Tab-separated table of C-alpha atoms in Angstrom:
chain	number	residue	atom	x	y	z
A	565	CYS	CA	-16.869	-3.930	8.386
A	566	ALA	CA	-13.467	-4.865	8.410
A	567	LEU	CA	-12.436	-2.548	11.238
A	568	PHE	CA	-14.804	-4.988	13.291
A	569	VAL	CA	-13.371	-8.375	12.103
A	570	PRO	CA	-10.681	-8.992	14.600
A	571	ALA	CA	-7.538	-9.357	14.186
A	572	ALA	CA	-6.652	-8.498	10.775
A	573	ILE	CA	-2.782	-7.911	10.078
A	574	ILE	CA	-1.426	-4.994	8.562
A	575	ALA	CA	1.484	-6.504	9.480
A	576	GLY	CA	11.556	-11.749	34.843
A	577	CYS	CA	14.450	-9.172	33.497
A	578	GLY	CA	14.706	-7.585	30.630
A	579	GLU	CA	16.807	-8.079	27.189
A	580	GLY	CA	18.244	-6.032	24.538
A	581	GLY	CA	16.726	-2.933	27.036
A	582	ILE	CA	13.246	-4.425	26.514
A	583	PRO	CA	11.419	-4.290	30.284
A	584	GLY	CA	10.636	-6.385	31.440
A	585	ASN	CA	6.301	-6.838	31.221
A	586	ALA	CA	7.733	-6.248	27.619
A	587	VAL	CA	7.019	-8.705	24.754
A	588	ALA	CA	8.361	-6.198	22.297
A	589	GLU	CA	9.544	-2.493	21.567
A	590	VAL	CA	9.069	-0.002	18.816
A	591	ASP	CA	11.451	3.345	19.323
A	592	GLY	CA	10.930	2.666	23.182
A	593	THR	CA	8.295	1.852	23.410
A	594	PRO	CA	7.014	-1.305	24.931
A	595	ILE	CA	4.067	-3.892	23.784
A	596	GLU	CA	3.208	-5.496	27.021
A	597	ARG	CA	2.647	-8.506	28.059
A	598	GLU	CA	-1.193	-8.182	29.366
A	599	ASP	CA	-1.857	-5.832	25.706
A	600	PHE	CA	-0.767	-9.737	23.796
A	601	ASP	CA	-2.039	-11.851	25.411
A	602	HIS	CA	-5.038	-10.087	25.607
A	603	TRP	CA	-5.203	-9.775	21.558
A	604	LEU	CA	-3.804	-13.125	20.956
A	605	ASN	CA	-6.678	-14.475	22.971
A	606	ILE	CA	-9.067	-12.499	20.624
A	607	ALA	CA	-6.943	-13.402	17.829
A	608	ALA	CA	-8.057	-17.658	19.159
A	609	LYS	CA	-11.620	-16.736	18.976
A	610	SER	CA	-12.116	-15.160	15.628
A	611	SER	CA	-11.381	-19.103	13.940
A	612	GLY	CA	-14.657	-19.662	14.710
A	613	GLN	CA	-14.669	-23.109	16.312
A	614	PRO	CA	-17.169	-22.787	19.619
A	615	ASP	CA	-14.511	-22.602	22.727
A	616	ALA	CA	-12.256	-21.409	20.388
A	617	ALA	CA	-8.479	-21.131	23.470
A	618	VAL	CA	-4.889	-19.931	23.323
A	619	PRO	CA	-2.892	-23.154	22.209
A	620	LYS	CA	-0.739	-22.489	26.151
A	621	PRO	CA	2.766	-23.960	25.664
A	622	PRO	CA	5.074	-24.876	26.689
A	623	ASP	CA	3.752	-28.302	26.966
A	624	PHE	CA	0.274	-27.639	25.774
A	625	LYS	CA	-1.084	-29.737	27.418
A	626	ALA	CA	-4.894	-29.087	27.038
A	627	CYS	CA	-4.504	-27.802	23.309
A	628	ILE	CA	-2.822	-32.563	23.332
A	629	GLU	CA	-6.293	-33.481	25.353
A	630	GLN	CA	-8.981	-30.826	23.476
A	631	ALA	CA	-7.439	-32.380	19.759
A	632	LYS	CA	-7.626	-35.893	20.390
A	633	LYS	CA	-11.398	-35.522	20.854
A	634	ALA	CA	-11.928	-33.204	18.102
A	635	ALA	CA	-10.077	-35.433	16.302
A	636	ALA	CA	-11.161	-38.251	13.332
A	637	LYS	CA	-10.506	-41.629	13.867
A	638	PRO	CA	-8.435	-43.502	11.762
A	639	ALA	CA	-8.420	-45.305	8.602
A	640	GLU	CA	-8.628	-48.686	8.958
A	641	GLY	CA	-4.064	-49.069	7.986
A	642	GLN	CA	-3.353	-45.553	9.058
A	643	PRO	CA	-1.442	-45.172	12.420
A	644	LYS	CA	-3.087	-43.523	15.505
A	645	GLN	CA	-2.321	-40.204	16.159
A	646	THR	CA	0.517	-39.305	18.659
A	647	ASP	CA	0.666	-36.505	21.474
A	648	ALA	CA	4.226	-35.077	19.729
A	649	ASP	CA	2.028	-35.172	16.652
A	650	TYR	CA	-0.637	-33.325	18.223
A	651	LYS	CA	2.297	-31.564	19.958
A	652	LYS	CA	3.338	-30.055	16.617
A	653	GLN	CA	0.171	-28.986	16.021
A	654	CYS	CA	-0.786	-26.787	18.875
A	655	GLN	CA	2.747	-25.273	18.437
A	656	GLN	CA	1.930	-24.436	15.036
A	657	GLN	CA	-1.111	-23.156	16.012
A	658	TYR	CA	0.530	-21.342	19.315
A	659	ASP	CA	2.994	-20.083	16.200
A	660	GLN	CA	0.918	-18.683	13.517
A	661	LEU	CA	-1.583	-16.868	16.413
A	662	ARG	CA	1.693	-14.607	18.202
A	663	ASP	CA	3.115	-14.022	14.142
A	664	GLN	CA	-0.196	-12.945	14.107
A	665	VAL	CA	-1.271	-10.377	16.907
A	666	LEU	CA	2.661	-9.885	16.991
A	667	GLY	CA	2.222	-8.119	13.708
A	668	LEU	CA	-0.874	-6.171	14.399
A	669	LEU	CA	0.141	-5.390	18.098
A	670	ILE	CA	3.801	-3.162	16.263
A	671	SER	CA	1.466	-2.363	12.657
A	672	PHE	CA	-0.821	-0.123	15.683
A	673	GLU	CA	2.827	1.144	16.869
A	674	TRP	CA	3.743	1.719	13.191
A	675	ILE	CA	1.212	3.481	12.415
A	676	LYS	CA	1.410	6.267	14.651
A	677	ARG	CA	4.815	6.905	15.310
A	678	GLU	CA	4.272	7.198	11.206
A	679	ALA	CA	1.824	9.687	11.518
A	680	GLU	CA	3.371	11.849	14.241
A	681	GLU	CA	6.150	12.574	11.852
A	682	GLN	CA	3.677	13.114	8.826
A	683	GLY	CA	2.572	15.423	11.296
A	684	VAL	CA	-1.537	13.731	10.756
A	685	GLU	CA	-4.531	13.701	12.878
A	686	VAL	CA	-7.618	12.700	13.296
A	687	SER	CA	-9.773	14.028	15.923
A	688	ASP	CA	-12.253	11.987	18.388
A	689	GLU	CA	-15.778	13.219	16.421
A	690	GLU	CA	-13.846	11.482	13.296
A	691	VAL	CA	-13.516	8.823	15.219
A	692	LYS	CA	-15.995	8.682	16.655
A	693	LYS	CA	-18.413	9.728	12.525
A	694	SER	CA	-17.035	6.559	11.480
A	695	PHE	CA	-16.983	4.620	14.631
A	696	GLU	CA	-21.202	5.002	14.119
A	697	GLU	CA	-21.083	4.515	11.191
A	698	GLN	CA	-19.858	1.703	10.593
A	699	LYS	CA	-21.339	-0.020	13.863
A	700	LYS	CA	-25.400	1.074	12.943
A	701	GLN	CA	-23.820	-1.199	9.092
A	702	SER	CA	-22.656	-3.666	10.779
A	703	PHE	CA	-25.184	-3.896	13.626
A	704	PRO	CA	-28.543	-2.842	12.951
A	705	LYS	CA	-29.447	-3.491	17.183
A	706	GLU	CA	-27.631	-3.079	20.284
A	707	ALA	CA	-27.459	-5.742	21.278
A	708	ASP	CA	-25.853	-7.268	18.908
A	709	TYR	CA	-23.388	-5.054	18.758
A	710	GLN	CA	-22.846	-5.912	22.817
A	711	LYS	CA	-23.180	-9.702	21.762
A	712	PHE	CA	-20.243	-9.531	19.107
A	713	LEU	CA	-17.673	-7.926	21.557
A	714	LYS	CA	-18.555	-10.516	24.306
A	715	SER	CA	-18.057	-13.526	21.665
A	716	SER	CA	-14.817	-11.853	19.790
A	717	GLY	CA	-13.286	-11.156	23.110
A	718	GLN	CA	-12.885	-6.788	22.701
A	719	THR	CA	-13.487	-3.891	24.252
A	720	ASN	CA	-15.504	-0.648	22.769
A	721	GLU	CA	-12.183	0.875	23.027
A	722	ASP	CA	-10.733	-1.917	21.466
A	723	VAL	CA	-12.827	-1.674	18.299
A	724	MET	CA	-12.780	1.811	18.642
A	725	MET	CA	-8.820	2.281	18.679
A	726	ARG	CA	-9.533	0.005	15.268
A	727	VAL	CA	-10.860	2.825	14.108
A	728	ARG	CA	-9.180	5.881	15.038
A	729	LEU	CA	-5.688	3.527	13.254
A	730	ASP	CA	-7.630	2.658	10.396
A	731	ALA	CA	-8.099	6.871	10.042
A	732	LEU	CA	-4.823	7.411	10.449
A	733	SER	CA	-3.681	5.341	7.818
A	734	ASN	CA	-5.843	5.951	6.061
A	735	LYS	CA	-4.503	10.496	5.801
A	736	ILE	CA	-0.860	8.885	6.014
A	737	ARG	CA	-2.187	7.131	2.291
A	738	ASP	CA	-3.724	10.621	0.518
A	739	LYS	CA	-1.041	12.648	2.442
A	740	VAL	CA	1.488	9.547	0.076
A	741	THR	CA	-0.255	9.632	-2.200
A	742	GLU	CA	-1.467	13.285	-2.473
A	743	GLY	CA	-0.830	15.231	-5.992
A	744	LYS	CA	1.002	11.822	-7.816
A	745	ASP	CA	-2.445	11.631	-9.808
A	746	LYS	CA	-0.967	14.414	-12.146
A	747	VAL	CA	-1.296	13.179	-16.026
A	748	THR	CA	0.429	14.699	-18.903
A	749	ASP	CA	-1.049	14.919	-21.965
A	750	ALA	CA	2.362	13.432	-23.945
A	751	GLN	CA	1.911	10.376	-21.300
A	752	ILE	CA	-1.697	9.859	-22.817
A	753	LYS	CA	-1.401	10.112	-25.564
A	754	GLU	CA	2.683	7.734	-25.118
A	755	TYR	CA	0.139	5.530	-23.617
A	756	TYR	CA	-2.542	5.473	-26.380
A	757	ASP	CA	-0.017	4.799	-29.385
A	758	LYS	CA	1.508	1.207	-27.163
A	759	ASN	CA	-1.867	0.064	-26.124
A	760	LYS	CA	-4.066	0.930	-29.321
A	761	ALA	CA	-5.826	-2.531	-29.557
A	762	GLN	CA	-6.660	-2.536	-26.040
A	763	PHE	CA	-9.205	1.227	-27.324
A	764	ALA	CA	-10.439	-1.496	-30.847
A	765	GLN	CA	-13.226	-4.121	-30.851
A	766	PRO	CA	-13.569	-6.176	-33.800
A	767	GLU	CA	-16.536	-6.667	-36.021
A	768	ARG	CA	-18.279	-8.183	-34.435
A	769	ARG	CA	-21.764	-10.656	-36.009
A	770	ASP	CA	-25.471	-12.029	-35.053
A	771	LEU	CA	-26.158	-14.624	-35.992
A	772	HIS	CA	-28.283	-17.735	-35.885
A	773	ILE	CA	-27.548	-21.348	-36.146
A	774	VAL	CA	-28.471	-25.481	-35.569
A	775	LEU	CA	-26.116	-26.825	-34.238
A	776	THR	CA	-26.356	-31.928	-35.321
A	777	LYS	CA	-24.708	-34.161	-34.038
A	778	THR	CA	-24.437	-35.978	-37.519
A	779	ARG	CA	-24.664	-34.189	-41.736
A	780	GLU	CA	-28.050	-35.653	-42.619
A	781	LYS	CA	-29.953	-34.139	-39.663
A	782	ALA	CA	-27.655	-30.399	-40.984
A	783	ASP	CA	-29.280	-31.420	-44.253
A	784	GLN	CA	-32.518	-31.915	-42.881
A	785	ALA	CA	-32.205	-28.954	-40.966
A	786	LYS	CA	-31.000	-26.979	-43.967
A	787	ALA	CA	-33.429	-27.385	-45.506
A	788	ALA	CA	-36.301	-26.562	-43.662
A	789	LEU	CA	-35.003	-23.100	-42.988
A	790	GLN	CA	-34.748	-23.018	-46.646
A	791	ASP	CA	-38.465	-23.571	-47.301
A	792	GLY	CA	-38.884	-20.399	-44.915
A	793	ALA	CA	-39.340	-22.933	-41.386
A	794	PRO	CA	-38.641	-20.211	-38.770
A	795	PHE	CA	-35.289	-20.249	-37.048
A	796	LYS	CA	-36.320	-21.305	-34.042
A	797	GLN	CA	-38.962	-24.342	-35.326
A	798	VAL	CA	-36.507	-25.677	-36.079
A	799	ALA	CA	-33.456	-25.630	-33.666
A	800	ARG	CA	-36.181	-26.261	-31.003
A	801	GLU	CA	-36.233	-29.402	-33.130
A	802	TYR	CA	-32.499	-30.689	-34.494
A	803	SER	CA	-30.500	-28.242	-32.905
A	804	ILE	CA	-28.478	-29.941	-29.817
A	805	ASP	CA	-26.872	-27.110	-28.943
A	806	ASP	CA	-29.148	-26.103	-25.452
A	807	ALA	CA	-28.163	-22.874	-25.414
A	808	SER	CA	-28.956	-21.032	-28.360
A	809	LYS	CA	-31.621	-23.218	-29.585
A	810	ALA	CA	-33.130	-21.407	-25.365
A	811	GLN	CA	-32.907	-18.172	-27.859
A	812	GLY	CA	-34.461	-19.821	-30.694
A	813	GLY	CA	-31.222	-20.070	-32.426
A	814	LYS	CA	-29.735	-17.192	-31.811
A	815	LEU	CA	-26.216	-16.340	-31.471
A	816	PRO	CA	-25.630	-12.791	-31.061
A	817	ALA	CA	-22.664	-10.001	-31.451
A	818	VAL	CA	-19.600	-13.898	-32.517
A	819	ALA	CA	-16.402	-12.318	-32.819
A	820	LYS	CA	-13.370	-12.769	-34.551
A	821	GLY	CA	-11.053	-15.689	-33.127
A	822	GLN	CA	-14.491	-17.034	-30.685
A	823	GLN	CA	-14.977	-19.643	-32.331
A	824	GLU	CA	-13.748	-23.194	-33.734
A	825	LYS	CA	-11.311	-22.867	-36.787
A	826	ALA	CA	-13.286	-23.915	-39.310
A	827	PHE	CA	-17.002	-22.415	-37.663
A	828	ASP	CA	-14.991	-18.810	-37.873
A	829	THR	CA	-13.658	-19.304	-41.289
A	830	ALA	CA	-17.461	-19.710	-42.642
A	831	ILE	CA	-18.695	-17.396	-40.557
A	832	PHE	CA	-16.633	-14.261	-41.556
A	833	GLY	CA	-16.887	-15.711	-45.138
A	834	ALA	CA	-20.161	-15.179	-44.960
A	835	ASP	CA	-23.060	-12.632	-46.398
A	836	LYS	CA	-26.139	-11.963	-44.366
A	837	GLY	CA	-29.136	-13.887	-44.007
A	838	LYS	CA	-27.485	-16.186	-46.411
A	839	ILE	CA	-27.975	-20.137	-45.496
A	840	GLU	CA	-24.884	-21.405	-44.572
A	841	GLY	CA	-23.803	-24.717	-43.971
A	842	PRO	CA	-23.799	-26.851	-43.534
A	843	VAL	CA	-19.847	-26.516	-41.563
A	844	LYS	CA	-18.698	-29.759	-40.517
A	845	THR	CA	-16.455	-29.505	-35.932
A	846	GLN	CA	-15.846	-30.681	-33.020
A	847	PHE	CA	-19.258	-30.051	-32.015
A	848	GLY	CA	-21.008	-31.518	-34.246
A	849	PHE	CA	-22.801	-29.271	-38.560
A	850	TYR	CA	-23.130	-25.504	-37.848
A	851	VAL	CA	-26.235	-23.921	-40.166
A	852	PHE	CA	-26.271	-20.646	-39.293
A	853	LYS	CA	-27.449	-17.476	-41.492
A	854	VAL	CA	-25.925	-13.684	-40.636
A	855	ASP	CA	-28.731	-11.410	-39.203
A	856	LYS	CA	-26.103	-8.287	-38.767
A	857	ILE	CA	-22.754	-7.221	-39.180
A	858	SER	CA	-21.371	-4.975	-36.476
A	859	ALA	CA	-17.952	-3.273	-38.264
A	860	ALA	CA	-14.815	-3.166	-36.757
A	861	SER	CA	-13.886	-0.170	-35.023
A	862	GLN	CA	-10.986	1.854	-33.357
A	863	GLN	CA	-11.961	4.379	-30.726
A	864	THR	CA	-9.884	7.856	-31.318
A	865	LEU	CA	-7.146	8.963	-28.981
A	866	GLU	CA	-9.331	11.896	-28.043
A	867	GLN	CA	-12.674	9.146	-26.978
A	868	ALA	CA	-9.663	7.506	-24.596
A	869	LYS	CA	-8.254	10.318	-23.137
A	870	ALA	CA	-10.570	10.099	-20.494
A	871	THR	CA	-10.168	6.015	-19.926
A	872	ILE	CA	-6.280	6.769	-20.442
A	873	LYS	CA	-5.381	9.460	-17.852
A	874	GLN	CA	-7.456	7.934	-15.230
A	875	VAL	CA	-5.824	4.828	-15.406
A	876	LEU	CA	-2.034	6.571	-15.236
A	877	ALA	CA	-3.554	8.421	-12.323
A	878	SER	CA	-3.934	5.643	-11.000
A	879	GLN	CA	-0.457	3.359	-11.682
A	880	ASN	CA	0.991	7.003	-10.477
A	881	GLN	CA	-0.497	6.485	-6.768
A	882	GLN	CA	0.093	2.915	-6.684
A	883	LYS	CA	3.723	3.250	-7.222
A	884	ALA	CA	4.146	6.377	-5.050
A	885	LEU	CA	2.565	3.676	-3.255
A	886	ASP	CA	4.033	0.809	-3.095
A	887	THR	CA	7.900	3.469	-2.480
A	888	PHE	CA	6.184	5.085	0.693
A	889	VAL	CA	5.453	0.654	2.237
A	890	LYS	CA	8.622	-0.716	1.236
A	891	ASP	CA	10.096	2.050	3.121
A	892	PHE	CA	8.097	2.861	5.765
A	893	ARG	CA	8.387	-1.061	6.752
A	894	LYS	CA	12.065	-0.897	5.809
A	895	LYS	CA	12.023	2.034	8.355
A	896	TRP	CA	9.812	1.027	11.310
A	897	LYS	CA	12.041	-2.259	12.122
A	898	GLU	CA	14.853	-0.291	12.152
A	899	GLU	CA	12.881	0.650	14.968
A	900	THR	CA	10.758	-2.241	17.283
A	901	GLU	CA	13.028	-5.560	18.670
A	902	CYS	CA	11.787	-8.227	20.026
A	903	ARG	CA	12.115	-11.006	22.854
A	904	GLU	CA	13.413	-14.106	22.350
A	905	GLY	CA	10.069	-16.087	21.729
A	906	TYR	CA	8.137	-13.662	20.366
A	907	VAL	CA	9.947	-12.451	16.855
A	908	THR	CA	8.494	-12.318	13.964
A	909	GLN	CA	10.597	-10.609	10.923
A	910	ASP	CA	8.650	-7.906	11.539
A	911	CYS	CA	11.486	-7.634	14.595
A	912	LYS	CA	14.840	-5.868	13.794
A	913	ASN	CA	16.588	-8.810	15.577
A	914	ALA	CA	14.968	-11.568	13.414
A	915	PRO	CA	17.028	-13.849	11.843
A	916	LYS	CA	17.214	-13.309	7.967
A	917	ALA	CA	15.926	-15.151	5.623
A	918	THR	CA	17.236	-17.745	3.694
A	919	PRO	CA	17.361	-17.656	0.072
A	920	THR	CA	16.105	-20.309	-2.100
A	921	PRO	CA	18.606	-22.488	-3.730
A	922	THR	CA	18.484	-21.823	-7.424
A	923	PRO	CA	18.065	-25.532	-9.273
A	924	GLY	CA	21.212	-27.131	-10.423
A	925	ALA	CA	23.472	-24.702	-9.096
A	926	VAL	CA	26.216	-26.286	-6.645
A	927	GLN	CA	26.574	-24.168	-3.298
A	928	PRO	CA	29.619	-22.550	-1.334
A	929	ALA	CA	30.904	-24.832	1.589
A	930	PRO	CA	31.130	-23.440	4.652
A	931	THR	CA	34.307	-21.893	5.610
A	932	GLU	CA	33.012	-20.406	9.864
A	933	THR	CA	30.414	-21.186	11.825
A	934	PRO	CA	27.269	-18.450	11.130
A	935	ALA	CA	27.842	-16.340	14.381
A	936	GLN	CA	24.626	-16.853	16.611
């Protein structure tokens, strides 16, 4: 269904080999300005705002006028926003949409080329089947789908292309992770030995409790219980703990360390079936009885084997996928050149990121002017 959400992102004369009608080029294939403008409109509409439109650079006149109409009246004593303030907002909106759309269109080309190199293909029948399944789930009625196309600015061909690219991505991912789920018995044992605590269950105790604000009330509650009054009745009359009170005073499956120290020590030092307390805590005074004791347990290696195998297989597959994605981005970025004004971090001609200075570190003085 995510494919039906628009703008979902994975990632004059021509300049530098980029054709004049293109905003970027990937491995010799231009990303046409017409396609960029089409998807820019889709991205703008995905905001959900009524009458959403793309801010038009460089003057952003329409955007500024719209922002003025939508702006709330400034609070007393606050300065009124200027046209320059609104223009800055419009520029930021445009830059965000531009980067979003370029990332989308560039990723389209990267996936196509990677699929070709990997020998991965998706048939028209597969695309149609996937499309119909997603369409049926998201839009039970044809009229709903047509309404979506109109409101999003997408065409049926746009959606079909997204379905195809998603299928290619899935097949590439499956190929990259194929066979990476192999895990040996030695690896399973090593993991178990290092993480035994994950497969242990601490001792647990089921309780009945009454919590009061004062020791006097706690003593009265304890006396009532010792005289044979049921916990349900005593909890209803004396307890200030609404959660256990609603359960007749029950507090099940308490593990060591879950309660305040004084109460925890009392719980795990008490005998089963005996009325205990009052125990003073920051919440008040507890009177309680241990109903059931479940001893601590430890899963054996054999019992934990299936779980560990699944964990390690998933880790191996994720590691393979992470390595692939890193290499994938590096490889195709080197094949991607963008026109000035359309440069993002996916372009090989993007400016290098400036390292964040370490706090307190002395920065060296520049010795020469950086090349433009």
